[in-house]
């Protein structure tokens, strides 16, 4: 299999898996018009965590091992899929002149699948806040990174 065939296959993979989201411009407008939602989500996160800590103060820790394994497996599969999509995109774009500059500093080499990966990455940060809920329900100490 030649280098071009591999690039075509990787492009097909990213298109097949990631072309499901709508136009990137719609998402950019949505994120731009709803930037304050991140403040509401952050506030709700802090309220939920402090409320759960208070609720759990006099209770036994929950045994959530199976659910936690499922949760982490889902996040890991999502991360691996995202990484494969990005690597496939970078590999397919590697032959272009000024590839690294244009990939990092401009949007010239972005494709709809790459835009979709970026959107999914941003939205996944909300879901990853759920890790802290597991920690609180299991009555484990919170590290600085969870705040």
Short mmCIF file of N, CA, C and O in Angstrom, two decimals:
data_model
loop_
_atom_site.label_atom_id
_atom_site.label_comp_id
_atom_site.label_asym_id
_atom_site.label_seq_id
_atom_site.Cartn_x
_atom_site.Cartn_y
_atom_site.Cartn_z
N UNK A 1 0.85 -1.18 0.00
CA UNK A 1 0.00 0.00 0.00
C UNK A 1 0.89 1.24 0.00
O UNK A 1 1.78 1.38 0.82
N UNK A 2 0.64 2.13 -0.92
CA UNK A 2 1.49 3.32 -1.06
C UNK A 2 1.09 4.38 -0.02
O UNK A 2 0.06 4.30 0.63
N UNK A 3 1.95 5.39 0.08
CA UNK A 3 1.72 6.48 1.01
C UNK A 3 0.42 7.21 0.68
O UNK A 3 -0.34 7.60 1.57
N UNK A 4 0.14 7.38 -0.61
CA UNK A 4 -1.08 8.08 -1.02
C UNK A 4 -2.31 7.25 -0.65
O UNK A 4 -3.32 7.79 -0.19
N UNK A 5 -2.23 5.92 -0.81
CA UNK A 5 -3.35 5.07 -0.43
C UNK A 5 -3.65 5.17 1.06
O UNK A 5 -4.81 5.21 1.47
N UNK A 6 -2.59 5.21 1.87
CA UNK A 6 -2.76 5.33 3.31
C UNK A 6 -3.42 6.66 3.65
O UNK A 6 -4.32 6.74 4.47
N UNK A 7 -2.97 7.71 2.98
CA UNK A 7 -3.57 9.03 3.23
C UNK A 7 -5.04 9.04 2.83
O UNK A 7 -5.87 9.60 3.53
N UNK A 8 -5.36 8.44 1.70
CA UNK A 8 -6.76 8.39 1.27
C UNK A 8 -7.59 7.59 2.26
O UNK A 8 -8.72 7.97 2.58
N UNK A 9 -7.05 6.47 2.75
CA UNK A 9 -7.78 5.65 3.72
C UNK A 9 -7.98 6.42 5.02
O UNK A 9 -9.06 6.37 5.62
N UNK A 10 -6.96 7.16 5.47
CA UNK A 10 -7.10 7.91 6.71
C UNK A 10 -8.12 9.03 6.53
O UNK A 10 -8.90 9.32 7.43
N UNK A 11 -8.13 9.65 5.35
CA UNK A 11 -9.13 10.69 5.08
C UNK A 11 -10.53 10.09 5.04
O UNK A 11 -11.48 10.67 5.56
N UNK A 12 -10.67 8.90 4.45
CA UNK A 12 -11.97 8.22 4.43
C UNK A 12 -12.43 7.91 5.84
O UNK A 12 -13.61 8.08 6.17
N UNK A 13 -11.50 7.45 6.69
CA UNK A 13 -11.84 7.14 8.08
C UNK A 13 -12.38 8.38 8.79
O UNK A 13 -13.43 8.34 9.41
N UNK A 14 -11.63 9.48 8.71
CA UNK A 14 -12.07 10.68 9.41
C UNK A 14 -13.38 11.19 8.85
O UNK A 14 -14.24 11.63 9.60
N UNK A 15 -13.57 11.11 7.54
CA UNK A 15 -14.84 11.55 6.96
C UNK A 15 -15.99 10.66 7.41
O UNK A 15 -17.06 11.14 7.76
N UNK A 16 -15.78 9.36 7.41
CA UNK A 16 -16.82 8.41 7.79
C UNK A 16 -17.24 8.62 9.24
O UNK A 16 -18.42 8.66 9.57
N UNK A 17 -16.27 8.77 10.12
CA UNK A 17 -16.55 8.84 11.55
C UNK A 17 -16.99 10.23 11.99
O UNK A 17 -17.86 10.37 12.84
N UNK A 18 -16.42 11.26 11.41
CA UNK A 18 -16.57 12.59 11.99
C UNK A 18 -17.37 13.58 11.17
O UNK A 18 -17.58 14.70 11.61
N UNK A 19 -17.83 13.24 10.00
CA UNK A 19 -18.59 14.18 9.18
C UNK A 19 -20.04 14.30 9.61
O UNK A 19 -20.87 14.76 8.84
N UNK A 20 -20.37 13.89 10.79
CA UNK A 20 -21.75 13.86 11.23
C UNK A 20 -22.24 15.21 11.77
O UNK A 20 -23.44 15.42 11.86
N UNK A 21 -21.36 16.07 12.16
CA UNK A 21 -21.78 17.36 12.70
C UNK A 21 -22.07 18.34 11.57
O UNK A 21 -21.57 18.20 10.46
N UNK A 22 -22.89 19.33 11.87
CA UNK A 22 -23.26 20.32 10.85
C UNK A 22 -22.12 21.27 10.55
O UNK A 22 -21.02 21.14 11.07
N UNK A 23 -22.42 22.25 9.77
CA UNK A 23 -21.45 23.24 9.32
C UNK A 23 -20.73 23.90 10.49
O UNK A 23 -21.35 24.32 11.47
N UNK A 24 -19.41 24.01 10.37
CA UNK A 24 -18.58 24.59 11.43
C UNK A 24 -18.96 26.03 11.73
O UNK A 24 -18.90 26.48 12.87
N UNK A 25 -19.38 26.77 10.70
CA UNK A 25 -19.75 28.17 10.92
C UNK A 25 -20.93 28.29 11.88
O UNK A 25 -20.99 29.21 12.69
N UNK A 26 -21.88 27.36 11.80
CA UNK A 26 -23.00 27.37 12.73
C UNK A 26 -22.51 27.16 14.16
O UNK A 26 -22.98 27.81 15.10
N UNK A 27 -21.57 26.24 14.33
CA UNK A 27 -21.02 25.98 15.67
C UNK A 27 -20.23 27.18 16.17
O UNK A 27 -20.31 27.53 17.35
N UNK A 28 -19.45 27.80 15.30
CA UNK A 28 -18.69 28.98 15.72
C UNK A 28 -19.63 30.08 16.19
O UNK A 28 -19.38 30.73 17.20
N UNK A 29 -20.72 30.28 15.45
CA UNK A 29 -21.70 31.28 15.85
C UNK A 29 -22.35 30.91 17.18
O UNK A 29 -22.55 31.75 18.05
N UNK A 30 -22.66 29.61 17.33
CA UNK A 30 -23.27 29.17 18.58
C UNK A 30 -22.34 29.38 19.76
O UNK A 30 -22.73 29.92 20.79
N UNK A 31 -21.08 28.93 19.62
CA UNK A 31 -20.11 29.12 20.72
C UNK A 31 -19.89 30.60 21.00
O UNK A 31 -19.81 31.00 22.15
N UNK A 32 -19.80 31.41 19.95
CA UNK A 32 -19.59 32.84 20.14
C UNK A 32 -20.76 33.51 20.82
O UNK A 32 -20.59 34.39 21.66
N UNK A 33 -21.97 33.08 20.49
CA UNK A 33 -23.16 33.68 21.09
C UNK A 33 -23.50 33.14 22.46
O UNK A 33 -24.31 33.72 23.18
N UNK A 34 -22.89 32.03 22.84
CA UNK A 34 -23.21 31.39 24.11
C UNK A 34 -21.99 31.20 25.00
O UNK A 34 -21.96 30.28 25.81
N UNK A 35 -21.01 32.07 24.86
CA UNK A 35 -19.78 31.93 25.64
C UNK A 35 -20.07 31.96 27.14
O UNK A 35 -19.38 31.32 27.93
N UNK A 36 -21.11 32.69 27.55
CA UNK A 36 -21.41 32.81 28.97
C UNK A 36 -21.90 31.48 29.56
O UNK A 36 -21.88 31.31 30.78
N UNK A 37 -22.31 30.54 28.70
CA UNK A 37 -22.76 29.25 29.20
C UNK A 37 -21.65 28.54 29.98
O UNK A 37 -21.93 27.82 30.93
N UNK A 38 -20.40 28.77 29.60
CA UNK A 38 -19.29 28.16 30.33
C UNK A 38 -19.25 28.65 31.78
O UNK A 38 -18.89 27.90 32.69
N UNK A 39 -19.65 29.91 32.00
CA UNK A 39 -19.71 30.43 33.36
C UNK A 39 -20.83 29.75 34.15
O UNK A 39 -20.64 29.40 35.32
N UNK A 40 -21.98 29.56 33.53
CA UNK A 40 -23.09 28.88 34.20
C UNK A 40 -22.74 27.43 34.52
O UNK A 40 -23.06 26.93 35.59
N UNK A 41 -22.09 26.77 33.57
CA UNK A 41 -21.69 25.38 33.79
C UNK A 41 -20.69 25.30 34.93
O UNK A 41 -20.78 24.42 35.79
N UNK A 42 -19.73 26.23 34.96
CA UNK A 42 -18.73 26.25 36.04
C UNK A 42 -19.39 26.50 37.38
O UNK A 42 -19.05 25.85 38.38
N UNK A 43 -20.32 27.43 37.42
CA UNK A 43 -21.03 27.72 38.67
C UNK A 43 -21.82 26.50 39.13
O UNK A 43 -21.77 26.12 40.31
N UNK A 44 -22.55 25.87 38.21
CA UNK A 44 -23.33 24.68 38.55
C UNK A 44 -22.41 23.57 39.04
O UNK A 44 -22.74 22.85 40.00
N UNK A 45 -21.25 23.43 38.42
CA UNK A 45 -20.27 22.42 38.82
C UNK A 45 -19.86 22.62 40.28
O UNK A 45 -19.88 21.69 41.08
N UNK A 46 -19.51 23.84 40.64
CA UNK A 46 -19.07 24.13 42.00
C UNK A 46 -20.21 23.88 42.99
O UNK A 46 -20.01 23.27 44.05
N UNK A 47 -21.42 24.33 42.65
CA UNK A 47 -22.57 24.12 43.53
C UNK A 47 -22.83 22.62 43.71
O UNK A 47 -23.06 22.14 44.84
N UNK A 48 -22.80 21.87 42.63
CA UNK A 48 -23.06 20.42 42.70
C UNK A 48 -22.00 19.74 43.56
O UNK A 48 -22.33 18.90 44.42
N UNK A 49 -20.74 20.08 43.36
CA UNK A 49 -19.67 19.42 44.12
C UNK A 49 -19.78 19.74 45.61
O UNK A 49 -19.70 18.84 46.46
N UNK A 50 -20.00 21.02 45.97
CA UNK A 50 -20.13 21.36 47.39
C UNK A 50 -21.38 20.74 47.99
O UNK A 50 -21.36 20.28 49.14
N UNK A 51 -22.47 20.70 47.24
CA UNK A 51 -23.70 20.07 47.73
C UNK A 51 -23.48 18.58 47.95
O UNK A 51 -23.92 18.03 48.97
N UNK A 52 -22.83 17.92 47.01
CA UNK A 52 -22.55 16.49 47.17
C UNK A 52 -21.62 16.22 48.34
O UNK A 52 -21.82 15.25 49.08
N UNK A 53 -20.62 17.07 48.51
CA UNK A 53 -19.71 16.89 49.65
C UNK A 53 -20.48 17.01 50.96
O UNK A 53 -20.27 16.23 51.89
N UNK A 54 -21.39 17.97 51.03
CA UNK A 54 -22.20 18.15 52.22
C UNK A 54 -23.13 16.95 52.43
O UNK A 54 -23.27 16.44 53.55
N UNK A 55 -23.75 16.49 51.35
CA UNK A 55 -24.65 15.34 51.40
C UNK A 55 -23.91 14.08 51.86
O UNK A 55 -24.44 13.28 52.62
N UNK A 56 -22.69 13.91 51.42
CA UNK A 56 -21.92 12.70 51.72
C UNK A 56 -21.23 12.75 53.09
O UNK A 56 -20.70 11.73 53.53
N UNK A 57 -21.26 13.87 53.75
CA UNK A 57 -20.53 14.02 55.01
C UNK A 57 -20.88 12.93 56.02
O UNK A 57 -20.00 12.37 56.66
N UNK A 58 -22.15 12.61 56.17
CA UNK A 58 -22.60 11.64 57.17
C UNK A 58 -22.97 10.29 56.55
O UNK A 58 -23.58 9.46 57.21
N UNK A 59 -22.61 10.08 55.31
CA UNK A 59 -22.98 8.84 54.64
C UNK A 59 -21.74 8.02 54.30
O UNK A 59 -20.64 8.53 54.21
N UNK A 60 -22.00 6.72 54.08
CA UNK A 60 -20.92 5.84 53.66
C UNK A 60 -20.61 6.11 52.19
O UNK A 60 -21.49 6.48 51.42
N UNK A 61 -19.37 5.86 51.79
CA UNK A 61 -19.02 6.03 50.38
C UNK A 61 -19.79 5.03 49.51
O UNK A 61 -20.05 3.91 49.93
N UNK A 62 -20.15 5.48 48.34
CA UNK A 62 -20.80 4.59 47.38
C UNK A 62 -19.75 3.69 46.74
O UNK A 62 -18.62 4.10 46.51
N UNK A 63 -20.16 2.48 46.44
CA UNK A 63 -19.29 1.55 45.70
C UNK A 63 -19.65 1.69 44.23
O UNK A 63 -20.68 1.17 43.79
N UNK A 64 -18.84 2.40 43.50
CA UNK A 64 -19.14 2.73 42.11
C UNK A 64 -18.10 2.17 41.14
O UNK A 64 -17.94 2.69 40.04
N UNK A 65 -17.42 1.14 41.56
CA UNK A 65 -16.31 0.63 40.75
C UNK A 65 -16.73 0.26 39.32
O UNK A 65 -16.10 0.67 38.36
N UNK A 66 -17.81 -0.50 39.18
CA UNK A 66 -18.24 -0.93 37.84
C UNK A 66 -18.66 0.26 36.98
O UNK A 66 -18.30 0.35 35.81
N UNK A 67 -19.41 1.16 37.58
CA UNK A 67 -19.85 2.34 36.85
C UNK A 67 -18.65 3.22 36.47
O UNK A 67 -18.58 3.77 35.37
N UNK A 68 -17.70 3.33 37.39
CA UNK A 68 -16.49 4.12 37.13
C UNK A 68 -15.65 3.51 36.01
O UNK A 68 -15.11 4.22 35.17
N UNK A 69 -15.55 2.19 36.00
CA UNK A 69 -14.83 1.51 34.91
C UNK A 69 -15.51 1.79 33.58
O UNK A 69 -14.85 2.11 32.58
N UNK A 70 -16.84 1.70 33.56
CA UNK A 70 -17.58 1.99 32.33
C UNK A 70 -17.38 3.44 31.90
O UNK A 70 -17.13 3.72 30.72
N UNK A 71 -17.48 4.36 32.85
CA UNK A 71 -17.30 5.79 32.57
C UNK A 71 -15.91 6.05 31.97
O UNK A 71 -15.78 6.70 30.94
N UNK A 72 -14.89 5.53 32.63
CA UNK A 72 -13.53 5.76 32.16
C UNK A 72 -13.25 5.06 30.83
O UNK A 72 -12.50 5.57 30.01
N UNK A 73 -13.86 3.91 30.63
CA UNK A 73 -13.70 3.22 29.34
C UNK A 73 -14.30 4.05 28.22
O UNK A 73 -13.68 4.20 27.16
N UNK A 74 -15.48 4.59 28.46
CA UNK A 74 -16.11 5.45 27.44
C UNK A 74 -15.25 6.67 27.14
O UNK A 74 -15.06 7.03 25.96
N UNK A 75 -14.74 7.32 28.17
CA UNK A 75 -13.88 8.49 27.95
C UNK A 75 -12.60 8.10 27.22
O UNK A 75 -12.12 8.83 26.35
N UNK A 76 -12.05 6.94 27.56
CA UNK A 76 -10.81 6.49 26.91
C UNK A 76 -11.06 6.17 25.44
O UNK A 76 -10.26 6.54 24.57
N UNK A 77 -12.18 5.51 25.14
CA UNK A 77 -12.50 5.20 23.74
C UNK A 77 -12.69 6.49 22.96
O UNK A 77 -12.20 6.63 21.84
N UNK A 78 -13.39 7.45 23.55
CA UNK A 78 -13.57 8.75 22.90
C UNK A 78 -12.22 9.42 22.64
O UNK A 78 -11.98 9.95 21.55
N UNK A 79 -11.33 9.39 23.62
CA UNK A 79 -10.01 10.01 23.48
C UNK A 79 -9.18 9.32 22.40
O UNK A 79 -8.51 9.98 21.61
N UNK A 80 -9.21 8.00 22.38
CA UNK A 80 -8.46 7.26 21.36
C UNK A 80 -9.01 7.56 19.97
O UNK A 80 -8.26 7.80 19.03
N UNK A 81 -10.34 7.59 19.84
CA UNK A 81 -10.94 7.90 18.54
C UNK A 81 -10.56 9.30 18.09
O UNK A 81 -10.22 9.52 16.92
N UNK A 82 -10.58 10.25 19.01
CA UNK A 82 -10.17 11.62 18.68
C UNK A 82 -8.70 11.70 18.28
O UNK A 82 -8.34 12.38 17.32
N UNK A 83 -7.87 10.98 19.01
CA UNK A 83 -6.44 10.96 18.69
C UNK A 83 -6.20 10.35 17.31
O UNK A 83 -5.42 10.89 16.51
N UNK A 84 -6.87 9.24 17.02
CA UNK A 84 -6.72 8.62 15.70
C UNK A 84 -7.18 9.56 14.59
O UNK A 84 -6.55 9.65 13.54
N UNK A 85 -8.27 10.26 14.83
CA UNK A 85 -8.75 11.23 13.83
C UNK A 85 -7.76 12.34 13.60
O UNK A 85 -7.50 12.73 12.45
N UNK A 86 -7.18 12.87 14.67
CA UNK A 86 -6.20 13.95 14.53
C UNK A 86 -4.93 13.45 13.85
O UNK A 86 -4.39 14.11 12.96
N UNK A 87 -4.44 12.29 14.28
CA UNK A 87 -3.23 11.72 13.66
C UNK A 87 -3.46 11.47 12.17
O UNK A 87 -2.60 11.78 11.34
N UNK A 88 -4.63 10.92 11.82
CA UNK A 88 -4.94 10.67 10.41
C UNK A 88 -4.95 11.97 9.63
O UNK A 88 -4.40 12.05 8.52
N UNK A 89 -5.53 13.00 10.20
CA UNK A 89 -5.57 14.31 9.54
C UNK A 89 -4.16 14.87 9.38
O UNK A 89 -3.79 15.33 8.30
N UNK A 90 -3.38 14.83 10.44
CA UNK A 90 -2.01 15.36 10.37
C UNK A 90 -1.17 14.59 9.36
O UNK A 90 -0.40 15.18 8.60
N UNK A 91 -1.33 13.28 9.34
CA UNK A 91 -0.59 12.47 8.38
C UNK A 91 -0.99 12.81 6.95
O UNK A 91 -0.14 12.95 6.08
N UNK A 92 -2.28 12.98 6.72
CA UNK A 92 -2.76 13.30 5.37
C UNK A 92 -2.28 14.69 4.93
O UNK A 92 -2.04 14.91 3.74
N UNK A 93 -2.13 15.60 5.86
CA UNK A 93 -1.74 16.98 5.52
C UNK A 93 -0.23 17.19 5.55
O UNK A 93 0.24 18.24 5.14
N UNK A 94 0.53 16.21 5.99
CA UNK A 94 1.97 16.36 6.21
C UNK A 94 2.75 16.74 4.96
O UNK A 94 3.80 17.36 5.03
N UNK A 95 2.26 16.40 3.77
CA UNK A 95 3.01 16.65 2.55
C UNK A 95 2.89 18.10 2.07
O UNK A 95 3.62 18.51 1.18
N UNK A 96 2.01 18.88 2.65
CA UNK A 96 1.83 20.26 2.21
C UNK A 96 2.98 21.14 2.66
O UNK A 96 3.54 20.95 3.75
N UNK A 97 3.31 22.13 1.85
CA UNK A 97 4.36 23.08 2.19
C UNK A 97 3.93 23.88 3.42
O UNK A 97 2.77 24.25 3.55
N UNK A 98 4.86 24.16 4.29
CA UNK A 98 4.61 24.91 5.53
C UNK A 98 3.53 24.24 6.38
O UNK A 98 2.73 24.91 7.03
N UNK A 99 3.51 22.93 6.36
CA UNK A 99 2.47 22.16 7.04
C UNK A 99 2.34 22.55 8.51
O UNK A 99 1.24 22.84 8.98
N UNK A 100 3.43 22.52 9.25
CA UNK A 100 3.34 22.76 10.69
C UNK A 100 2.86 24.17 11.00
O UNK A 100 2.02 24.37 11.87
N UNK A 101 3.37 25.14 10.28
CA UNK A 101 2.94 26.53 10.51
C UNK A 101 1.45 26.66 10.21
O UNK A 101 0.69 27.21 10.99
N UNK A 102 1.04 26.14 9.05
CA UNK A 102 -0.36 26.31 8.64
C UNK A 102 -1.31 25.48 9.49
O UNK A 102 -2.48 25.83 9.65
N UNK A 103 -0.83 24.39 10.04
CA UNK A 103 -1.69 23.56 10.90
C UNK A 103 -1.88 24.20 12.27
O UNK A 103 -2.97 24.18 12.83
N UNK A 104 -0.82 24.80 12.80
CA UNK A 104 -0.88 25.35 14.16
C UNK A 104 -1.35 26.81 14.18
O UNK A 104 -2.14 27.19 15.03
N UNK A 105 -0.90 27.61 13.22
CA UNK A 105 -1.13 29.05 13.28
C UNK A 105 -2.28 29.55 12.40
O UNK A 105 -2.69 30.69 12.54
N UNK A 106 -2.78 28.73 11.50
CA UNK A 106 -3.87 29.16 10.63
C UNK A 106 -4.92 28.06 10.57
O UNK A 106 -4.71 26.97 11.09
N UNK A 107 -6.02 28.34 9.92
CA UNK A 107 -7.06 27.33 9.73
C UNK A 107 -7.03 26.81 8.30
O UNK A 107 -7.94 26.14 7.84
N UNK A 108 -5.95 27.09 7.57
CA UNK A 108 -5.87 26.75 6.15
C UNK A 108 -6.04 25.25 5.89
O UNK A 108 -6.64 24.86 4.90
N UNK A 109 -5.49 24.41 6.74
CA UNK A 109 -5.55 22.96 6.51
C UNK A 109 -6.70 22.29 7.25
O UNK A 109 -6.81 21.07 7.24
N UNK A 110 -7.54 23.08 7.92
CA UNK A 110 -8.67 22.45 8.62
C UNK A 110 -9.67 21.91 7.61
O UNK A 110 -9.93 22.51 6.58
N UNK A 111 -10.22 20.79 7.94
CA UNK A 111 -11.24 20.15 7.12
C UNK A 111 -12.47 19.97 8.01
O UNK A 111 -12.37 20.06 9.24
N UNK A 112 -13.64 19.71 7.43
CA UNK A 112 -14.81 19.48 8.29
C UNK A 112 -14.59 18.40 9.35
O UNK A 112 -14.97 18.62 10.51
N UNK A 113 -13.95 17.26 9.02
CA UNK A 113 -13.72 16.29 10.10
C UNK A 113 -12.84 16.85 11.23
O UNK A 113 -13.08 16.58 12.41
N UNK A 114 -11.83 17.63 10.87
CA UNK A 114 -10.95 18.21 11.90
C UNK A 114 -11.72 19.23 12.73
O UNK A 114 -11.58 19.28 13.95
N UNK A 115 -12.55 20.03 12.08
CA UNK A 115 -13.38 20.98 12.82
C UNK A 115 -14.31 20.23 13.78
O UNK A 115 -14.49 20.64 14.92
N UNK A 116 -14.88 19.13 13.33
CA UNK A 116 -15.76 18.34 14.17
C UNK A 116 -15.02 17.77 15.37
O UNK A 116 -15.56 17.74 16.48
N UNK A 117 -13.79 17.33 15.17
CA UNK A 117 -12.98 16.84 16.30
C UNK A 117 -12.78 17.94 17.33
O UNK A 117 -12.85 17.70 18.53
N UNK A 118 -12.51 19.14 16.86
CA UNK A 118 -12.30 20.26 17.78
C UNK A 118 -13.57 20.59 18.56
O UNK A 118 -13.51 20.85 19.76
N UNK A 119 -14.71 20.54 17.89
CA UNK A 119 -15.99 20.79 18.57
C UNK A 119 -16.25 19.71 19.62
O UNK A 119 -16.60 20.01 20.76
N UNK A 120 -16.07 18.44 19.22
CA UNK A 120 -16.32 17.35 20.16
C UNK A 120 -15.37 17.41 21.35
O UNK A 120 -15.75 17.12 22.48
N UNK A 121 -14.11 17.80 21.10
CA UNK A 121 -13.15 17.94 22.20
C UNK A 121 -13.64 19.00 23.18
O UNK A 121 -13.65 18.78 24.40
N UNK A 122 -14.05 20.15 22.66
CA UNK A 122 -14.52 21.23 23.53
C UNK A 122 -15.74 20.80 24.34
O UNK A 122 -15.80 21.03 25.56
N UNK A 123 -16.70 20.17 23.70
CA UNK A 123 -17.91 19.73 24.40
C UNK A 123 -17.63 18.60 25.39
O UNK A 123 -18.30 18.49 26.41
N UNK A 124 -16.61 17.79 25.11
CA UNK A 124 -16.30 16.68 26.02
C UNK A 124 -15.78 17.16 27.37
O UNK A 124 -15.85 16.42 28.35
N UNK A 125 -15.27 18.36 27.42
CA UNK A 125 -14.77 18.89 28.69
C UNK A 125 -15.89 19.00 29.72
O UNK A 125 -15.65 18.85 30.92
N UNK A 126 -17.12 19.23 29.25
CA UNK A 126 -18.26 19.28 30.17
C UNK A 126 -18.48 17.90 30.79
O UNK A 126 -18.66 17.77 32.00
N UNK A 127 -18.45 16.88 29.95
CA UNK A 127 -18.64 15.51 30.46
C UNK A 127 -17.54 15.10 31.42
O UNK A 127 -17.79 14.37 32.39
N UNK A 128 -16.33 15.56 31.17
CA UNK A 128 -15.22 15.16 32.02
C UNK A 128 -15.32 15.74 33.43
O UNK A 128 -14.63 15.28 34.34
N UNK A 129 -16.20 16.71 33.63
CA UNK A 129 -16.43 17.21 34.98
C UNK A 129 -17.07 16.12 35.85
O UNK A 129 -16.99 16.16 37.07
N UNK A 130 -17.68 15.13 35.21
CA UNK A 130 -18.30 14.03 35.93
C UNK A 130 -17.31 13.22 36.76
O UNK A 130 -17.71 12.56 37.72
N UNK A 131 -16.04 13.25 36.40
CA UNK A 131 -15.03 12.53 37.19
C UNK A 131 -15.06 12.97 38.65
O UNK A 131 -14.92 12.15 39.56
N UNK A 132 -15.24 14.26 38.87
CA UNK A 132 -15.24 14.78 40.23
C UNK A 132 -16.43 14.26 41.02
O UNK A 132 -16.33 14.01 42.22
N UNK A 133 -17.55 14.08 40.35
CA UNK A 133 -18.73 13.54 41.03
C UNK A 133 -18.44 12.14 41.56
O UNK A 133 -18.79 11.81 42.70
N UNK A 134 -17.75 11.34 40.76
CA UNK A 134 -17.37 10.00 41.22
C UNK A 134 -16.46 10.09 42.45
O UNK A 134 -16.61 9.30 43.39
N UNK A 135 -15.54 11.01 42.43
CA UNK A 135 -14.60 11.15 43.55
C UNK A 135 -15.35 11.52 44.83
O UNK A 135 -15.12 10.95 45.89
N UNK A 136 -16.28 12.47 44.70
CA UNK A 136 -17.04 12.91 45.88
C UNK A 136 -17.94 11.79 46.40
O UNK A 136 -18.01 11.56 47.62
N UNK A 137 -18.62 11.10 45.50
CA UNK A 137 -19.53 10.02 45.93
C UNK A 137 -18.78 8.85 46.55
O UNK A 137 -19.34 8.11 47.38
N UNK A 138 -17.52 8.68 46.18
CA UNK A 138 -16.71 7.61 46.77
C UNK A 138 -15.94 8.09 47.99
O UNK A 138 -15.17 7.36 48.58
N UNK A 139 -16.12 9.38 48.34
CA UNK A 139 -15.49 10.03 49.49
C UNK A 139 -13.96 9.94 49.43
O UNK A 139 -13.29 9.72 50.44
N UNK A 140 -13.43 10.17 48.26
CA UNK A 140 -11.98 10.24 48.06
C UNK A 140 -11.57 11.70 48.11
O UNK A 140 -12.36 12.60 47.82
N UNK A 141 -10.33 11.99 48.47
CA UNK A 141 -9.89 13.39 48.53
C UNK A 141 -9.80 13.99 47.12
O UNK A 141 -9.42 13.34 46.17
N UNK A 142 -10.22 15.25 47.03
CA UNK A 142 -10.12 15.98 45.76
C UNK A 142 -8.76 16.63 45.65
O UNK A 142 -8.29 17.29 46.57
N UNK A 143 -8.14 16.46 44.49
CA UNK A 143 -6.86 17.13 44.25
C UNK A 143 -7.13 18.49 43.61
O UNK A 143 -8.25 18.79 43.19
N UNK A 144 -6.12 19.29 43.56
CA UNK A 144 -6.24 20.64 42.97
C UNK A 144 -6.77 20.58 41.54
O UNK A 144 -7.54 21.43 41.12
N UNK A 145 -6.37 19.57 40.78
CA UNK A 145 -6.77 19.47 39.38
C UNK A 145 -8.28 19.31 39.21
O UNK A 145 -8.81 19.62 38.15
N UNK A 146 -8.97 18.84 40.22
CA UNK A 146 -10.42 18.67 40.10
C UNK A 146 -11.19 19.94 40.36
O UNK A 146 -12.39 19.98 40.22
N UNK A 147 -10.51 20.97 40.78
CA UNK A 147 -11.16 22.26 40.97
C UNK A 147 -10.88 23.08 39.75
O UNK A 147 -11.46 23.92 39.31
#
